[in-house]
Amino acid sequence: MVEKQPDTQRTEHLNRDATGQQAQQRRVIRVLVSAQVLGGLGAGATLSLGALLAAETSGSSAWSGMAATMATLGAAAAAVPLASLAQRRGRRVSLATGAVVSGIGAMLAIAAASLSAFPLLLLALVLLGVGSATGLQARFAATDLATEATRGRSLAIVVWSTTIGAVLGPNLFEPGAAVALLLGIPPLSGGFVFSAAAQAGAAAVYALGLRPDPLLTALARQAEARPAGSAPPERRRGLRILADNPMARFAVVTIGVSHAAMVSLMSMTPVHLHDHGAGLSIVGLTISLHVAGMYALSPVFGWVADRFGKTQGILCGQVLLLLALVTAWRGSESEAWVTTSLVLLGLGWSACVVSASALLTGAVGPAERAPVQGSSDLVMNLAGALGGALAGPALVLLGYAGLGLAAAVIVAVVVAWTLARLASMRRGVPVAA
């Protein structure tokens, strides 16, 4: 019997390890997709019912906008703590905790509606926003064990799965009212029963399904590959990593600008269409098509990022965003052109976020992924909140066309930055910030 050579044994070991990692990655994706469908259902209910419940409990429709504001602030506040928890305890504990907190928020929303307690509702909406932060970090969990060649597609599949819940959630008015009647609670709070149940289900899926934990597995493999006697990598906060890493910084800025541009135009479109005489059916169709653009084609953009490059995928998204904003600027008086601009806006957002998130993950090692990803989500949510806050005054001062043009100028700067990076990469010049 011929004894195997050490090189042959090592090759077989690496092949078995790679096969095991692929199997674990497929399982992780299935778990994340299942949980995201449930989490998206909860988020959809929050978006559709939160504004109405805020107006009802406060006694004034002027407070209805606080639903989105508080949920966004909750998502921003939870981004870094959830990432820190993932770094210490793994994705399983972090994502399950986020889903549980969001479920508690749904139950508090039911209590707030029953008591007509507006301050309690605001707290509930903040906790519900943690569910959005959890969903954002789930996309990064899809990349922990992915290879460079599949990272974009893995992330995009998890993003896409949010579509199902996001579409079903806003249609919970009538079923929620029926459940509320059975439970003896206010009609508008019935949808939050579904939200609480969905978040509880998502927490169970995370807790039971993410075994072994993908991030802890990646960290263990990095430790195994480290030369004997070498010191482990220094633990750094996300903002410090971004300060030292131009590629990661570029990805985060791209995500922030893309999200701010999307939120600013999207949030004002229903107001603009309504003021120009559009019916509720047209407004609803426009927003539905926009949401479909945000999520439905994300696997395609993930394939583009993997096939042609992450920076090229970012450029594709930025060009789509720019085209959307120019269309809004030039076609603001036409319902058809406004709808077209919102579809392009969703597509551009999807391409940018998928490609830039994949680029961010590849720009840092496993030990730095969670903190830098948490900082990215923090920047993303704060940029969205700022974009939404500035969009109202901009609509009053500049009109819808002016709002589109102002956002287009900002996106054009990122397009130029992306083109400069691509030109430097082709010349083989090290790319700086």
PDB file of C-alpha atoms in Angstrom, residues 104-370:
ATOM      1  CA  ILE A 104     -41.528  43.363  21.990  1.00  0.00           C
ATOM      2  CA  GLY A 105     -41.998  46.619  20.078  1.00  0.00           C
ATOM      3  CA  ALA A 106     -45.003  45.139  18.273  1.00  0.00           C
ATOM      4  CA  MET A 107     -46.587  44.109  21.568  1.00  0.00           C
ATOM      5  CA  LEU A 108     -45.971  47.584  23.009  1.00  0.00           C
ATOM      6  CA  ALA A 109     -47.671  49.070  19.927  1.00  0.00           C
ATOM      7  CA  ILE A 110     -50.764  46.992  20.708  1.00  0.00           C
ATOM      8  CA  ALA A 111     -50.686  48.201  24.316  1.00  0.00           C
ATOM      9  CA  ALA A 112     -50.209  51.808  23.201  1.00  0.00           C
ATOM     10  CA  ALA A 113     -53.221  51.569  20.893  1.00  0.00           C
ATOM     11  CA  SER A 114     -55.359  50.054  23.661  1.00  0.00           C
ATOM     12  CA  LEU A 115     -54.329  52.779  26.124  1.00  0.00           C
ATOM     13  CA  SER A 116     -54.237  55.605  23.540  1.00  0.00           C
ATOM     14  CA  ALA A 117     -50.736  56.321  24.863  1.00  0.00           C
ATOM     15  CA  PHE A 118     -48.789  58.187  22.175  1.00  0.00           C
ATOM     16  CA  PRO A 119     -45.445  58.306  24.075  1.00  0.00           C
ATOM     17  CA  LEU A 120     -45.616  54.528  24.534  1.00  0.00           C
ATOM     18  CA  LEU A 121     -46.278  54.161  20.803  1.00  0.00           C
ATOM     19  CA  LEU A 122     -43.160  56.189  20.018  1.00  0.00           C
ATOM     20  CA  LEU A 123     -41.104  53.818  22.160  1.00  0.00           C
ATOM     21  CA  ALA A 124     -42.741  50.859  20.437  1.00  0.00           C
ATOM     22  CA  LEU A 125     -41.827  52.256  17.020  1.00  0.00           C
ATOM     23  CA  VAL A 126     -38.199  52.688  18.087  1.00  0.00           C
ATOM     24  CA  LEU A 127     -38.084  49.017  19.125  1.00  0.00           C
ATOM     25  CA  LEU A 128     -39.816  47.990  15.908  1.00  0.00           C
ATOM     26  CA  GLY A 129     -37.056  49.814  14.039  1.00  0.00           C
ATOM     27  CA  VAL A 130     -34.594  47.330  15.534  1.00  0.00           C
ATOM     28  CA  GLY A 131     -36.202  44.790  13.214  1.00  0.00           C
ATOM     29  CA  SER A 132     -35.037  46.839  10.235  1.00  0.00           C
ATOM     30  CA  ALA A 133     -31.486  46.896  11.622  1.00  0.00           C
ATOM     31  CA  THR A 134     -31.680  43.125  12.062  1.00  0.00           C
ATOM     32  CA  GLY A 135     -32.755  42.667   8.465  1.00  0.00           C
ATOM     33  CA  LEU A 136     -29.883  44.822   7.230  1.00  0.00           C
ATOM     34  CA  GLN A 137     -27.339  42.817   9.208  1.00  0.00           C
ATOM     35  CA  ALA A 138     -28.802  39.538   7.979  1.00  0.00           C
ATOM     36  CA  ARG A 139     -27.588  40.418   4.477  1.00  0.00           C
ATOM     37  CA  PHE A 140     -24.044  40.612   5.810  1.00  0.00           C
ATOM     38  CA  ALA A 141     -24.450  37.249   7.564  1.00  0.00           C
ATOM     39  CA  ALA A 142     -24.927  35.779   4.095  1.00  0.00           C
ATOM     40  CA  THR A 143     -21.361  36.785   3.189  1.00  0.00           C
ATOM     41  CA  ASP A 144     -19.478  35.395   6.207  1.00  0.00           C
ATOM     42  CA  LEU A 145     -18.720  32.071   4.513  1.00  0.00           C
ATOM     43  CA  ALA A 146     -19.176  33.132   0.883  1.00  0.00           C
ATOM     44  CA  THR A 147     -16.270  33.210  -1.536  1.00  0.00           C
ATOM     45  CA  GLU A 148     -15.273  36.311  -3.483  1.00  0.00           C
ATOM     46  CA  ALA A 149     -16.904  34.794  -6.572  1.00  0.00           C
ATOM     47  CA  THR A 150     -20.305  34.292  -4.872  1.00  0.00           C
ATOM     48  CA  ARG A 151     -20.432  37.055  -2.256  1.00  0.00           C
ATOM     49  CA  GLY A 152     -22.657  39.405  -4.261  1.00  0.00           C
ATOM     50  CA  ARG A 153     -25.199  36.735  -5.148  1.00  0.00           C
ATOM     51  CA  SER A 154     -25.360  35.362  -1.608  1.00  0.00           C
ATOM     52  CA  LEU A 155     -26.048  38.821  -0.202  1.00  0.00           C
ATOM     53  CA  ALA A 156     -28.551  39.636  -2.960  1.00  0.00           C
ATOM     54  CA  ILE A 157     -30.642  36.509  -2.375  1.00  0.00           C
ATOM     55  CA  VAL A 158     -31.170  37.502   1.252  1.00  0.00           C
ATOM     56  CA  VAL A 159     -32.045  41.062   0.202  1.00  0.00           C
ATOM     57  CA  TRP A 160     -34.509  39.691  -2.348  1.00  0.00           C
ATOM     58  CA  SER A 161     -36.269  37.516   0.225  1.00  0.00           C
ATOM     59  CA  THR A 162     -37.368  40.684   2.045  1.00  0.00           C
ATOM     60  CA  THR A 163     -39.686  41.357  -0.913  1.00  0.00           C
ATOM     61  CA  ILE A 164     -42.174  38.696   0.120  1.00  0.00           C
ATOM     62  CA  GLY A 165     -42.827  40.079   3.581  1.00  0.00           C
ATOM     63  CA  ALA A 166     -42.584  43.706   2.439  1.00  0.00           C
ATOM     64  CA  VAL A 167     -45.329  43.104  -0.128  1.00  0.00           C
ATOM     65  CA  LEU A 168     -47.583  41.096   2.189  1.00  0.00           C
ATOM     66  CA  GLY A 169     -47.160  43.361   5.232  1.00  0.00           C
ATOM     67  CA  PRO A 170     -49.030  46.427   3.892  1.00  0.00           C
ATOM     68  CA  ASN A 171     -52.003  44.180   3.042  1.00  0.00           C
ATOM     69  CA  LEU A 172     -52.741  43.262   6.654  1.00  0.00           C
ATOM     70  CA  PHE A 173     -55.415  45.907   7.230  1.00  0.00           C
ATOM     71  CA  GLU A 174     -58.463  43.642   6.885  1.00  0.00           C
ATOM     72  CA  PRO A 175     -56.988  40.449   8.411  1.00  0.00           C
ATOM     73  CA  GLY A 176     -55.575  42.574  11.232  1.00  0.00           C
ATOM     74  CA  ALA A 177     -58.960  44.159  11.891  1.00  0.00           C
ATOM     75  CA  ALA A 178     -60.540  40.703  12.066  1.00  0.00           C
ATOM     76  CA  VAL A 179     -57.919  39.506  14.569  1.00  0.00           C
ATOM     77  CA  ALA A 180     -58.347  42.711  16.578  1.00  0.00           C
ATOM     78  CA  LEU A 181     -62.097  42.073  16.792  1.00  0.00           C
ATOM     79  CA  LEU A 182     -61.457  38.570  18.147  1.00  0.00           C
ATOM     80  CA  LEU A 183     -58.951  39.811  20.720  1.00  0.00           C
ATOM     81  CA  GLY A 184     -60.913  42.905  21.724  1.00  0.00           C
ATOM     82  CA  ILE A 185     -58.184  45.384  20.810  1.00  0.00           C
ATOM     83  CA  PRO A 186     -58.340  48.511  18.592  1.00  0.00           C
ATOM     84  CA  PRO A 187     -58.709  47.645  14.867  1.00  0.00           C
ATOM     85  CA  LEU A 188     -55.457  49.310  13.755  1.00  0.00           C
ATOM     86  CA  SER A 189     -53.434  47.315  16.281  1.00  0.00           C
ATOM     87  CA  GLY A 190     -54.473  43.951  14.841  1.00  0.00           C
ATOM     88  CA  GLY A 191     -51.738  44.012  12.224  1.00  0.00           C
ATOM     89  CA  PHE A 192     -49.131  44.229  14.976  1.00  0.00           C
ATOM     90  CA  VAL A 193     -50.295  40.830  16.248  1.00  0.00           C
ATOM     91  CA  PHE A 194     -49.013  39.411  12.959  1.00  0.00           C
ATOM     92  CA  SER A 195     -45.849  41.467  13.340  1.00  0.00           C
ATOM     93  CA  ALA A 196     -45.172  40.117  16.847  1.00  0.00           C
ATOM     94  CA  ALA A 197     -45.771  36.544  15.724  1.00  0.00           C
ATOM     95  CA  ALA A 198     -43.567  37.009  12.661  1.00  0.00           C
ATOM     96  CA  GLN A 199     -40.688  38.408  14.698  1.00  0.00           C
ATOM     97  CA  ALA A 200     -40.994  35.575  17.219  1.00  0.00           C
ATOM     98  CA  GLY A 201     -40.830  33.121  14.346  1.00  0.00           C
ATOM     99  CA  ALA A 202     -37.793  34.884  12.873  1.00  0.00           C
ATOM    100  CA  ALA A 203     -36.016  34.791  16.249  1.00  0.00           C
ATOM    101  CA  ALA A 204     -36.649  31.047  16.511  1.00  0.00           C
ATOM    102  CA  VAL A 205     -35.349  30.460  12.985  1.00  0.00           C
ATOM    103  CA  TYR A 206     -32.157  32.409  13.714  1.00  0.00           C
ATOM    104  CA  ALA A 207     -31.598  30.736  17.090  1.00  0.00           C
ATOM    105  CA  LEU A 208     -32.178  27.185  15.881  1.00  0.00           C
ATOM    106  CA  GLY A 209     -30.952  27.408  12.315  1.00  0.00           C
ATOM    107  CA  LEU A 210     -27.650  29.278  12.515  1.00  0.00           C
ATOM    108  CA  ARG A 211     -25.743  26.387  14.071  1.00  0.00           C
ATOM    109  CA  PRO A 212     -22.786  26.439  13.647  1.00  0.00           C
ATOM    110  CA  ASP A 213     -22.642  30.207  13.581  1.00  0.00           C
ATOM    111  CA  PRO A 214     -21.313  31.558  10.247  1.00  0.00           C
ATOM    112  CA  LEU A 215     -19.353  34.495  11.668  1.00  0.00           C
ATOM    113  CA  LEU A 216     -17.795  32.474  14.490  1.00  0.00           C
ATOM    114  CA  THR A 217     -16.885  29.804  11.938  1.00  0.00           C
ATOM    115  CA  ALA A 218     -15.194  32.400   9.724  1.00  0.00           C
ATOM    116  CA  LEU A 219     -13.294  33.816  12.691  1.00  0.00           C
ATOM    117  CA  ALA A 220     -12.165  30.328  13.750  1.00  0.00           C
ATOM    118  CA  ARG A 221     -10.903  29.573  10.253  1.00  0.00           C
ATOM    119  CA  GLN A 222      -9.022  32.855  10.171  1.00  0.00           C
ATOM    120  CA  ALA A 223      -7.374  31.947  13.484  1.00  0.00           C
ATOM    121  CA  GLU A 224      -6.397  28.513  12.144  1.00  0.00           C
ATOM    122  CA  ALA A 225      -4.798  30.074   9.066  1.00  0.00           C
ATOM    123  CA  ARG A 226      -2.745  32.494  11.152  1.00  0.00           C
ATOM    124  CA  PRO A 227       0.973  31.581  11.409  1.00  0.00           C
ATOM    125  CA  ALA A 228       1.936  29.923  14.684  1.00  0.00           C
ATOM    126  CA  GLY A 229       3.047  32.413  17.306  1.00  0.00           C
ATOM    127  CA  SER A 230       1.569  35.461  15.538  1.00  0.00           C
ATOM    128  CA  ALA A 231      -0.624  37.853  17.501  1.00  0.00           C
ATOM    129  CA  PRO A 232      -4.377  37.945  16.782  1.00  0.00           C
ATOM    130  CA  PRO A 233      -5.606  41.002  14.865  1.00  0.00           C
ATOM    131  CA  GLU A 234      -6.306  44.101  16.927  1.00  0.00           C
ATOM    132  CA  ARG A 235      -9.964  44.731  17.646  1.00  0.00           C
ATOM    133  CA  ARG A 236     -10.961  48.129  16.306  1.00  0.00           C
ATOM    134  CA  ARG A 237     -14.176  50.111  16.170  1.00  0.00           C
ATOM    135  CA  GLY A 238     -15.951  50.434  12.847  1.00  0.00           C
ATOM    136  CA  LEU A 239     -15.327  54.159  12.370  1.00  0.00           C
ATOM    137  CA  ARG A 240     -11.604  53.693  12.981  1.00  0.00           C
ATOM    138  CA  ILE A 241     -11.518  50.924  10.380  1.00  0.00           C
ATOM    139  CA  LEU A 242     -13.257  53.200   7.885  1.00  0.00           C
ATOM    140  CA  ALA A 243     -10.754  55.975   8.590  1.00  0.00           C
ATOM    141  CA  ASP A 244      -7.876  53.650   7.669  1.00  0.00           C
ATOM    142  CA  ASN A 245      -9.489  51.700   4.812  1.00  0.00           C
ATOM    143  CA  PRO A 246     -10.232  53.697   1.620  1.00  0.00           C
ATOM    144  CA  MET A 247     -12.125  50.855  -0.078  1.00  0.00           C
ATOM    145  CA  ALA A 248     -14.405  50.328   2.920  1.00  0.00           C
ATOM    146  CA  ARG A 249     -14.915  54.084   3.232  1.00  0.00           C
ATOM    147  CA  PHE A 250     -15.899  54.346  -0.439  1.00  0.00           C
ATOM    148  CA  ALA A 251     -18.431  51.518  -0.032  1.00  0.00           C
ATOM    149  CA  VAL A 252     -20.028  53.082   3.060  1.00  0.00           C
ATOM    150  CA  VAL A 253     -20.274  56.556   1.507  1.00  0.00           C
ATOM    151  CA  THR A 254     -21.846  55.021  -1.593  1.00  0.00           C
ATOM    152  CA  ILE A 255     -24.449  53.199   0.492  1.00  0.00           C
ATOM    153  CA  GLY A 256     -25.219  56.355   2.505  1.00  0.00           C
ATOM    154  CA  VAL A 257     -25.616  58.627  -0.519  1.00  0.00           C
ATOM    155  CA  SER A 258     -27.702  56.058  -2.404  1.00  0.00           C
ATOM    156  CA  HIS A 259     -30.049  55.584   0.544  1.00  0.00           C
ATOM    157  CA  ALA A 260     -30.397  59.321   1.191  1.00  0.00           C
ATOM    158  CA  ALA A 261     -31.208  59.993  -2.467  1.00  0.00           C
ATOM    159  CA  MET A 262     -33.747  57.181  -2.567  1.00  0.00           C
ATOM    160  CA  VAL A 263     -35.511  58.166   0.669  1.00  0.00           C
ATOM    161  CA  SER A 264     -35.625  61.872  -0.173  1.00  0.00           C
ATOM    162  CA  LEU A 265     -37.405  61.410  -3.513  1.00  0.00           C
ATOM    163  CA  MET A 266     -39.521  58.402  -2.557  1.00  0.00           C
ATOM    164  CA  SER A 267     -40.880  59.986   0.620  1.00  0.00           C
ATOM    165  CA  MET A 268     -42.121  63.074  -1.224  1.00  0.00           C
ATOM    166  CA  THR A 269     -43.577  61.294  -4.260  1.00  0.00           C
ATOM    167  CA  PRO A 270     -46.968  60.433  -2.679  1.00  0.00           C
ATOM    168  CA  VAL A 271     -47.378  64.072  -1.581  1.00  0.00           C
ATOM    169  CA  HIS A 272     -46.392  65.358  -5.035  1.00  0.00           C
ATOM    170  CA  LEU A 273     -48.737  62.999  -6.886  1.00  0.00           C
ATOM    171  CA  HIS A 274     -51.630  63.713  -4.520  1.00  0.00           C
ATOM    172  CA  ASP A 275     -51.157  67.478  -4.879  1.00  0.00           C
ATOM    173  CA  HIS A 276     -51.290  67.074  -8.653  1.00  0.00           C
ATOM    174  CA  GLY A 277     -54.601  65.217  -8.544  1.00  0.00           C
ATOM    175  CA  ALA A 278     -53.466  61.600  -8.736  1.00  0.00           C
ATOM    176  CA  GLY A 279     -55.790  59.076  -7.138  1.00  0.00           C
ATOM    177  CA  LEU A 280     -54.811  56.760  -4.317  1.00  0.00           C
ATOM    178  CA  SER A 281     -54.632  53.844  -6.744  1.00  0.00           C
ATOM    179  CA  ILE A 282     -51.957  55.639  -8.794  1.00  0.00           C
ATOM    180  CA  VAL A 283     -50.014  56.559  -5.658  1.00  0.00           C
ATOM    181  CA  GLY A 284     -50.197  52.982  -4.386  1.00  0.00           C
ATOM    182  CA  LEU A 285     -49.148  51.517  -7.733  1.00  0.00           C
ATOM    183  CA  THR A 286     -46.178  53.881  -7.965  1.00  0.00           C
ATOM    184  CA  ILE A 287     -44.874  52.973  -4.514  1.00  0.00           C
ATOM    185  CA  SER A 288     -45.497  49.249  -5.113  1.00  0.00           C
ATOM    186  CA  LEU A 289     -43.468  49.370  -8.336  1.00  0.00           C
ATOM    187  CA  HIS A 290     -40.741  51.267  -6.511  1.00  0.00           C
ATOM    188  CA  VAL A 291     -40.550  48.607  -3.776  1.00  0.00           C
ATOM    189  CA  ALA A 292     -40.466  45.893  -6.436  1.00  0.00           C
ATOM    190  CA  GLY A 293     -37.534  47.707  -8.050  1.00  0.00           C
ATOM    191  CA  MET A 294     -35.729  47.832  -4.710  1.00  0.00           C
ATOM    192  CA  TYR A 295     -35.828  44.090  -4.096  1.00  0.00           C
ATOM    193  CA  ALA A 296     -37.096  41.975  -6.997  1.00  0.00           C
ATOM    194  CA  LEU A 297     -33.972  42.194  -9.198  1.00  0.00           C
ATOM    195  CA  SER A 298     -31.370  42.151  -6.424  1.00  0.00           C
ATOM    196  CA  PRO A 299     -30.151  38.639  -7.450  1.00  0.00           C
ATOM    197  CA  VAL A 300     -29.445  40.024 -10.920  1.00  0.00           C
ATOM    198  CA  PHE A 301     -27.386  42.859  -9.465  1.00  0.00           C
ATOM    199  CA  GLY A 302     -25.588  40.375  -7.213  1.00  0.00           C
ATOM    200  CA  TRP A 303     -24.636  38.366 -10.309  1.00  0.00           C
ATOM    201  CA  VAL A 304     -23.450  41.567 -12.025  1.00  0.00           C
ATOM    202  CA  ALA A 305     -21.273  42.423  -9.021  1.00  0.00           C
ATOM    203  CA  ASP A 306     -19.731  38.928  -8.957  1.00  0.00           C
ATOM    204  CA  ARG A 307     -19.304  38.673 -12.718  1.00  0.00           C
ATOM    205  CA  PHE A 308     -18.044  42.146 -13.618  1.00  0.00           C
ATOM    206  CA  GLY A 309     -16.787  43.519 -10.289  1.00  0.00           C
ATOM    207  CA  LYS A 310     -18.256  45.236  -7.250  1.00  0.00           C
ATOM    208  CA  THR A 311     -17.143  48.723  -8.269  1.00  0.00           C
ATOM    209  CA  GLN A 312     -18.655  48.198 -11.729  1.00  0.00           C
ATOM    210  CA  GLY A 313     -21.896  47.142 -10.025  1.00  0.00           C
ATOM    211  CA  ILE A 314     -21.821  50.333  -7.959  1.00  0.00           C
ATOM    212  CA  LEU A 315     -21.372  52.384 -11.135  1.00  0.00           C
ATOM    213  CA  CYS A 316     -24.351  50.630 -12.712  1.00  0.00           C
ATOM    214  CA  GLY A 317     -26.489  51.518  -9.697  1.00  0.00           C
ATOM    215  CA  GLN A 318     -25.300  55.108  -9.537  1.00  0.00           C
ATOM    216  CA  VAL A 319     -26.078  55.622 -13.222  1.00  0.00           C
ATOM    217  CA  LEU A 320     -29.589  54.225 -12.667  1.00  0.00           C
ATOM    218  CA  LEU A 321     -30.048  56.558  -9.682  1.00  0.00           C
ATOM    219  CA  LEU A 322     -28.862  59.522 -11.703  1.00  0.00           C
ATOM    220  CA  LEU A 323     -31.201  58.608 -14.554  1.00  0.00           C
ATOM    221  CA  ALA A 324     -34.089  58.309 -12.082  1.00  0.00           C
ATOM    222  CA  LEU A 325     -33.428  61.724 -10.556  1.00  0.00           C
ATOM    223  CA  VAL A 326     -33.018  63.421 -13.932  1.00  0.00           C
ATOM    224  CA  THR A 327     -36.297  61.807 -15.039  1.00  0.00           C
ATOM    225  CA  ALA A 328     -38.001  63.179 -11.920  1.00  0.00           C
ATOM    226  CA  TRP A 329     -36.532  66.606 -12.655  1.00  0.00           C
ATOM    227  CA  ARG A 330     -37.610  66.725 -16.292  1.00  0.00           C
ATOM    228  CA  GLY A 331     -40.872  64.770 -15.973  1.00  0.00           C
ATOM    229  CA  SER A 332     -42.231  65.989 -12.663  1.00  0.00           C
ATOM    230  CA  GLU A 333     -45.582  67.037 -14.193  1.00  0.00           C
ATOM    231  CA  SER A 334     -46.281  63.611 -15.703  1.00  0.00           C
ATOM    232  CA  GLU A 335     -47.613  60.726 -13.606  1.00  0.00           C
ATOM    233  CA  ALA A 336     -46.091  58.232 -16.055  1.00  0.00           C
ATOM    234  CA  TRP A 337     -42.616  59.788 -15.859  1.00  0.00           C
ATOM    235  CA  VAL A 338     -42.777  60.093 -12.075  1.00  0.00           C
ATOM    236  CA  THR A 339     -43.672  56.404 -11.856  1.00  0.00           C
ATOM    237  CA  THR A 340     -40.824  55.573 -14.233  1.00  0.00           C
ATOM    238  CA  SER A 341     -38.413  57.569 -12.102  1.00  0.00           C
ATOM    239  CA  LEU A 342     -39.481  55.709  -8.956  1.00  0.00           C
ATOM    240  CA  VAL A 343     -38.920  52.330 -10.631  1.00  0.00           C
ATOM    241  CA  LEU A 344     -35.441  53.411 -11.779  1.00  0.00           C
ATOM    242  CA  LEU A 345     -34.803  54.777  -8.284  1.00  0.00           C
ATOM    243  CA  GLY A 346     -35.552  51.387  -6.731  1.00  0.00           C
ATOM    244  CA  LEU A 347     -33.371  49.574  -9.257  1.00  0.00           C
ATOM    245  CA  GLY A 348     -30.480  51.973  -8.713  1.00  0.00           C
ATOM    246  CA  TRP A 349     -30.747  51.649  -4.937  1.00  0.00           C
ATOM    247  CA  SER A 350     -30.716  47.870  -5.212  1.00  0.00           C
ATOM    248  CA  ALA A 351     -27.643  47.737  -7.465  1.00  0.00           C
ATOM    249  CA  CYS A 352     -25.719  50.189  -5.268  1.00  0.00           C
ATOM    250  CA  VAL A 353     -26.542  48.608  -1.915  1.00  0.00           C
ATOM    251  CA  VAL A 354     -25.901  45.035  -3.084  1.00  0.00           C
ATOM    252  CA  SER A 355     -22.611  45.861  -4.824  1.00  0.00           C
ATOM    253  CA  ALA A 356     -21.314  48.237  -2.147  1.00  0.00           C
ATOM    254  CA  SER A 357     -22.225  45.837   0.680  1.00  0.00           C
ATOM    255  CA  ALA A 358     -20.339  43.026  -1.083  1.00  0.00           C
ATOM    256  CA  LEU A 359     -17.375  45.374  -1.660  1.00  0.00           C
ATOM    257  CA  LEU A 360     -17.392  46.394   2.011  1.00  0.00           C
ATOM    258  CA  THR A 361     -17.331  42.770   3.174  1.00  0.00           C
ATOM    259  CA  GLY A 362     -14.386  41.968   0.907  1.00  0.00           C
ATOM    260  CA  ALA A 363     -12.480  45.076   1.985  1.00  0.00           C
ATOM    261  CA  VAL A 364     -11.945  43.828   5.545  1.00  0.00           C
ATOM    262  CA  GLY A 365     -11.066  40.548   7.216  1.00  0.00           C
ATOM    263  CA  PRO A 366     -13.522  38.421   9.255  1.00  0.00           C
ATOM    264  CA  ALA A 367     -12.351  39.992  12.522  1.00  0.00           C
ATOM    265  CA  GLU A 368     -13.323  43.491  11.324  1.00  0.00           C
ATOM    266  CA  ARG A 369     -16.486  42.705   9.385  1.00  0.00           C
ATOM    267  CA  ALA A 370     -19.069  43.026  12.149  1.00  0.00           C
TER     268      ALA A 370
END
